[in-house]
XYZ file of C-alpha atoms in Angstrom:
412
model
C 84.610 91.899 102.359
C 82.568 89.622 100.082
C 84.986 86.700 99.994
C 87.553 86.874 102.840
C 88.866 83.422 101.909
C 90.818 85.106 99.093
C 93.054 86.460 101.865
C 92.635 83.883 104.618
C 93.566 80.788 102.593
C 96.922 82.181 101.332
C 97.605 83.512 104.836
C 96.975 80.090 106.382
C 99.405 78.481 103.920
C 101.871 81.385 104.009
C 104.925 79.212 104.862
C 104.252 77.004 101.825
C 103.814 79.946 99.455
C 106.932 81.613 100.870
C 108.938 78.411 100.433
C 107.745 77.829 96.867
C 108.351 81.429 95.751
C 111.837 81.537 97.247
C 112.740 78.089 95.896
C 111.595 78.913 92.363
C 113.373 82.277 92.422
C 116.602 80.749 93.752
C 116.490 77.811 91.347
C 115.770 79.815 88.197
C 117.779 82.882 89.185
C 114.792 85.248 89.204
C 116.576 88.071 90.975
C 113.819 90.546 90.059
C 111.560 88.926 92.690
C 113.674 88.358 95.812
C 112.104 87.214 99.050
C 111.468 90.640 100.634
C 109.765 91.928 97.460
C 107.297 89.039 97.266
C 106.588 89.338 100.997
C 105.733 93.009 100.656
C 103.616 92.463 97.543
C 101.628 89.824 99.410
C 101.071 92.175 102.355
C 99.959 94.997 100.044
C 97.602 92.572 98.279
C 96.038 91.549 101.619
C 95.784 95.093 102.972
C 94.199 96.491 99.813
C 91.574 93.743 99.725
C 90.785 94.096 103.413
C 90.601 97.897 103.446
C 88.602 98.034 100.201
C 86.243 95.325 101.377
C 85.800 96.954 104.794
C 84.731 100.345 103.481
C 81.091 99.353 103.677
C 81.464 97.002 106.642
C 82.385 97.417 110.308
C 85.521 99.372 111.124
C 88.563 98.275 113.054
C 87.916 96.753 116.487
C 88.819 98.962 119.414
C 92.187 98.188 121.010
C 92.394 98.230 124.788
C 94.131 101.218 126.334
C 97.209 99.376 127.697
C 97.807 97.635 124.352
C 97.526 100.889 122.428
C 99.841 102.844 124.712
C 102.448 100.083 125.000
C 102.543 99.733 121.230
C 102.848 103.485 120.653
C 105.619 103.704 123.261
C 107.485 100.888 121.519
C 107.102 102.622 118.144
C 108.394 105.893 119.619
C 111.391 104.103 121.173
C 112.219 102.529 117.807
C 111.949 105.895 116.020
C 114.197 107.595 118.574
C 116.776 104.813 118.338
C 116.992 105.350 114.585
C 117.220 109.138 114.703
C 119.440 109.594 117.764
C 121.952 106.989 116.599
C 121.938 108.099 112.967
C 121.225 104.638 111.605
C 121.828 104.521 107.812
C 118.593 104.910 105.865
C 118.701 101.513 104.157
C 119.485 99.732 107.418
C 116.715 101.608 109.210
C 114.123 100.726 106.563
C 115.063 97.043 106.694
C 115.001 97.037 110.507
C 111.541 98.623 110.523
C 110.353 96.105 107.944
C 111.563 93.106 109.950
C 110.001 94.444 113.161
C 106.710 95.962 112.022
C 105.767 94.260 108.765
C 104.505 91.082 110.527
C 102.488 93.234 112.943
C 100.346 94.528 110.077
C 98.837 91.062 109.667
C 97.088 91.634 112.998
C 95.043 94.344 111.255
C 93.982 91.815 108.616
C 92.787 89.102 110.985
C 91.119 91.447 113.465
C 88.885 92.625 110.597
C 88.291 89.332 108.776
C 87.973 86.846 111.644
C 84.976 88.238 113.518
C 82.823 85.447 112.140
C 83.020 82.217 114.136
C 82.782 80.046 111.041
C 85.690 81.818 109.354
C 87.795 81.621 112.530
C 87.142 77.908 112.787
C 88.020 77.380 109.124
C 91.191 79.468 109.403
C 92.406 77.541 112.462
C 91.732 74.206 110.771
C 93.698 75.340 107.713
C 96.575 76.451 109.942
C 96.598 73.051 111.648
C 96.456 71.250 108.281
C 99.376 73.332 106.982
C 101.330 72.650 110.178
C 100.719 68.897 109.996
C 101.925 68.806 106.374
C 105.051 70.762 107.351
C 105.604 68.354 110.258
C 105.245 65.323 107.963
C 107.890 66.751 105.625
C 110.191 67.225 108.619
C 109.573 63.707 109.911
C 110.300 62.388 106.437
C 113.603 64.268 106.434
C 114.509 62.745 109.770
C 113.485 59.201 108.795
C 115.424 59.327 105.509
C 118.349 61.350 106.861
C 117.922 63.993 104.168
C 120.227 66.964 104.622
C 118.579 70.297 103.910
C 120.480 72.695 101.683
C 119.035 75.529 103.779
C 120.627 74.397 107.036
C 124.298 73.584 107.626
C 125.084 71.643 110.797
C 127.987 72.788 112.921
C 130.978 70.410 112.914
C 130.560 69.593 116.616
C 126.804 69.019 116.375
C 126.040 65.341 116.958
C 122.286 65.532 116.371
C 120.767 65.700 112.906
C 118.331 68.622 113.085
C 115.510 68.842 110.586
C 114.098 72.074 109.128
C 111.250 70.862 106.865
C 110.474 73.775 104.506
C 111.911 76.397 106.865
C 115.359 77.974 107.047
C 116.503 76.675 110.443
C 115.287 74.265 113.144
C 114.564 76.897 115.792
C 112.182 78.767 113.479
C 110.479 75.480 112.585
C 110.126 74.634 116.282
C 108.619 78.047 117.011
C 106.065 77.596 114.248
C 105.181 74.070 115.406
C 104.616 75.317 118.952
C 102.156 77.945 117.716
C 100.183 75.393 115.700
C 100.338 72.954 118.608
C 98.811 75.612 120.838
C 95.630 75.500 118.742
C 95.522 71.779 117.976
C 95.912 70.956 121.674
C 93.299 73.540 122.641
C 90.821 72.065 120.162
C 91.636 68.549 121.377
C 91.169 69.761 124.975
C 87.630 70.965 124.329
C 86.770 68.547 121.525
C 84.493 65.554 121.792
C 84.307 62.253 119.940
C 85.792 62.080 116.459
C 86.781 65.748 116.317
C 88.740 65.482 119.536
C 90.546 62.410 118.207
C 91.444 64.160 114.941
C 92.927 67.166 116.749
C 94.736 64.824 119.166
C 96.270 62.930 116.223
C 97.337 66.214 114.636
C 98.940 67.238 117.935
C 100.931 63.990 118.072
C 102.317 64.555 114.562
C 103.263 68.149 115.394
C 104.838 67.107 118.708
C 106.851 64.318 117.064
C 108.309 66.785 114.569
C 108.986 69.275 117.376
C 111.060 66.637 119.177
C 113.366 66.029 116.189
C 114.061 69.740 115.721
C 116.207 69.267 118.863
C 115.343 72.805 119.909
C 115.639 72.753 123.685
C 114.090 76.184 124.118
C 111.060 75.038 122.131
C 110.808 71.823 124.186
C 110.756 73.855 127.386
C 108.194 76.290 125.966
C 105.926 73.432 124.864
C 106.220 71.692 128.238
C 105.278 74.895 130.103
C 102.378 75.484 127.719
C 100.979 71.994 128.383
C 101.253 72.539 132.127
C 99.521 75.884 131.701
C 96.688 74.223 129.780
C 96.295 71.636 132.506
C 96.266 74.220 135.283
C 93.787 76.573 133.601
C 91.386 73.888 132.361
C 91.428 70.371 133.812
C 93.985 69.931 136.574
C 93.547 66.151 136.746
C 95.204 65.718 133.369
C 98.563 67.142 134.445
C 100.144 63.888 135.761
C 99.068 62.014 132.627
C 100.388 64.752 130.351
C 103.713 65.085 132.159
C 104.346 61.345 132.337
C 103.354 60.892 128.683
C 105.689 63.700 127.594
C 108.608 62.175 129.518
C 107.954 58.703 128.060
C 107.735 60.072 124.515
C 110.954 62.051 124.852
C 112.843 59.091 126.241
C 111.418 56.666 123.706
C 112.144 58.707 120.578
C 115.921 58.338 120.549
C 119.033 58.521 122.669
C 119.844 61.811 120.904
C 117.118 63.525 122.922
C 118.693 62.472 126.207
C 122.111 63.542 124.892
C 120.775 66.931 123.868
C 119.247 67.516 127.307
C 122.287 66.156 129.161
C 124.508 68.746 127.465
C 122.871 71.402 129.617
C 124.220 69.760 132.768
C 127.820 69.478 131.594
C 130.514 72.083 132.231
C 131.866 71.775 128.671
C 128.684 73.302 127.249
C 128.949 76.432 129.405
C 132.688 76.788 128.805
C 132.118 76.704 125.055
C 129.068 78.977 125.307
C 131.077 81.558 127.246
C 133.639 81.686 124.434
C 131.334 81.662 121.417
C 127.760 80.871 122.279
C 124.696 82.209 124.037
C 126.501 83.223 127.231
C 129.000 85.247 125.220
C 126.247 86.804 123.078
C 124.145 87.686 126.120
C 127.085 89.233 127.973
C 127.845 91.424 124.972
C 124.197 92.510 124.683
C 123.979 93.315 128.402
C 127.132 95.407 128.130
C 125.573 97.279 125.210
C 122.410 97.966 127.209
C 124.485 99.204 130.141
C 126.457 101.530 127.871
C 123.407 102.794 125.911
C 120.385 102.466 128.232
C 118.162 105.223 126.795
C 118.168 104.778 123.015
C 120.293 101.683 122.437
C 122.669 101.618 119.471
C 119.956 101.720 116.821
C 117.624 99.191 115.242
C 119.516 96.460 113.404
C 122.875 97.625 114.730
C 123.322 95.422 117.809
C 123.270 91.983 116.218
C 121.102 89.439 114.486
C 120.359 88.709 110.854
C 120.459 92.330 109.650
C 123.837 93.210 111.157
C 125.308 89.996 109.742
C 123.736 90.633 106.327
C 125.278 94.119 106.166
C 128.658 92.938 107.529
C 128.698 95.400 110.415
C 131.862 95.375 112.573
C 131.485 92.785 115.319
C 128.204 91.539 113.858
C 126.893 88.349 115.401
C 123.908 86.650 116.928
C 122.332 87.585 120.270
C 119.969 84.599 120.614
C 117.625 86.476 122.938
C 114.975 88.690 121.381
C 114.517 90.792 124.509
C 118.211 91.556 124.944
C 118.306 92.381 121.237
C 115.491 94.919 121.674
C 117.161 96.395 124.755
C 120.506 96.737 122.981
C 118.950 98.277 119.867
C 116.213 100.612 121.163
C 116.942 100.975 124.882
C 115.323 99.988 128.150
C 112.123 101.972 127.571
C 111.475 100.129 124.319
C 112.220 96.803 125.969
C 109.841 97.451 128.877
C 107.032 98.593 126.572
C 107.402 95.469 124.401
C 107.415 93.094 127.386
C 104.402 94.838 128.963
C 102.632 94.624 125.596
C 103.145 90.843 125.486
C 101.978 90.485 129.086
C 98.876 92.585 128.423
C 97.954 90.475 125.383
C 98.394 87.319 127.457
C 96.154 88.665 130.231
C 93.478 89.704 127.704
C 93.429 86.192 126.225
C 93.118 84.669 129.702
C 90.233 86.966 130.646
C 88.508 86.290 127.341
C 88.615 82.537 127.887
C 87.218 82.841 131.380
C 84.466 85.181 130.265
C 82.842 82.989 127.631
C 80.764 79.834 127.817
C 81.242 79.073 124.127
C 83.609 76.079 123.898
C 84.890 77.019 120.464
C 85.687 80.531 121.625
C 87.259 79.197 124.799
C 89.493 76.929 122.704
C 90.513 79.881 120.510
C 91.330 82.038 123.536
C 93.313 79.143 125.025
C 95.183 78.686 121.746
C 96.077 82.382 121.592
C 97.308 82.227 125.202
C 99.453 79.229 124.274
C 100.887 81.015 121.228
C 101.894 84.058 123.290
C 103.313 81.897 126.100
C 105.401 79.559 123.936
C 106.688 82.354 121.692
C 107.610 84.543 124.649
C 109.571 81.701 126.266
C 111.353 80.509 123.139
C 112.477 84.036 122.304
C 114.567 83.955 125.470
C 117.035 81.725 123.601
C 116.429 82.725 119.959
C 114.967 85.621 117.972
C 112.358 83.515 116.208
C 110.132 86.556 115.553
C 112.773 87.609 113.014
C 111.645 84.669 110.855
C 108.863 86.206 108.765
C 106.731 83.055 108.559
C 106.764 82.848 112.379
C 106.117 86.560 112.922
C 103.277 86.669 110.383
C 101.269 83.950 112.096
C 102.086 85.166 115.607
C 100.570 88.584 114.900
C 97.741 87.059 112.865
C 96.763 85.196 116.035
C 97.052 88.418 118.043
C 94.652 90.045 115.577
C 92.268 87.151 116.122
C 92.228 88.034 119.825
C 90.837 91.503 119.076
C 88.376 90.105 116.545
C 87.014 87.904 119.347
C 86.851 90.787 121.810
C 84.970 93.079 119.418
C 81.590 93.934 121.021
C 79.985 93.842 117.579
C 80.679 90.109 117.282
C 77.665 87.911 117.979
C 78.219 84.736 119.977
C 75.913 81.799 119.605
C 77.211 79.786 122.555
C 77.714 76.627 120.487
C 79.976 73.848 121.670
C 83.055 72.601 119.912
């Protein structure tokens, strides 16, 4: 492709474009271009440019055997869940779109990001976009601006910011992914560059704190420990103590939010209408329908609520949602797929002496780790702007592993 930036720049700023398109359409009543339509047009635009531009260039990188077979098994499980359960056509199409549309962005990045310079530029643009999103969120928190796209529950004491996103958990998931790369670049950076990426990480982390997403806090904390263990072990005490000091210094609301987890009232309420109740219902569904689930989109989540299905509600655990919808086989294949991708990123980082590549591999590992953990308490992959960048980073992993890619061994 002669000018891959035509695709890579809009992809890097995808959350901003998505926000602007949806805001303009909502404000002016442009119902002929709803969110899903613009999303699909953008994907078609990217795919056409990439496939047309790649006709004379190198083909698709080779996927490893375990990744290929896990993915195909997951696809088969999804197809069987739709056919065996007789899911209505419209519901099935929407469920497939939500699940597989973001995955197609992996094809785009695995073709376009084989060049080290383009990868570096793309990551910097992602970090810049994330910092701008974080600054908007911090501004919301400082000014106490309520977002029209997020309604706080009556019993919620904390003011949770969403920036340009639809809810705080999705924002937190996105910030964690960007943090994975900014921290990795700061880890291997030197001099002024290291300081710039460190400053970006502080801005992203500050915004992450005021999302008050406890699952995202835990995921970020584990990611930082993972970075310390796999790179420079001596930094762990400094990182841990700094994180604790920052959390305690930000506001008393942070301590209140954490303390809720140790009170009986939280679990009593959660067992009635909360995560414990949602998880129990999903587990019962898996037990009753272990082979094919109840069908994609039929167990719970945004689609079932949108279509007003009987008993529709949230599950707040992406893995239980998969198990309830497509069965145990689909769940196992998806989890093994994530684990395999994580192992490939670890091996890639250990097998290269190029600091920039090592930072990219570390960032991809961090993205997979934080996303996998946070999806234990929320289905953040259902948010398109989170899913798009998650799979774009997965595609970057295979672009790096392509044998045709030349490595110059340069430092960060």
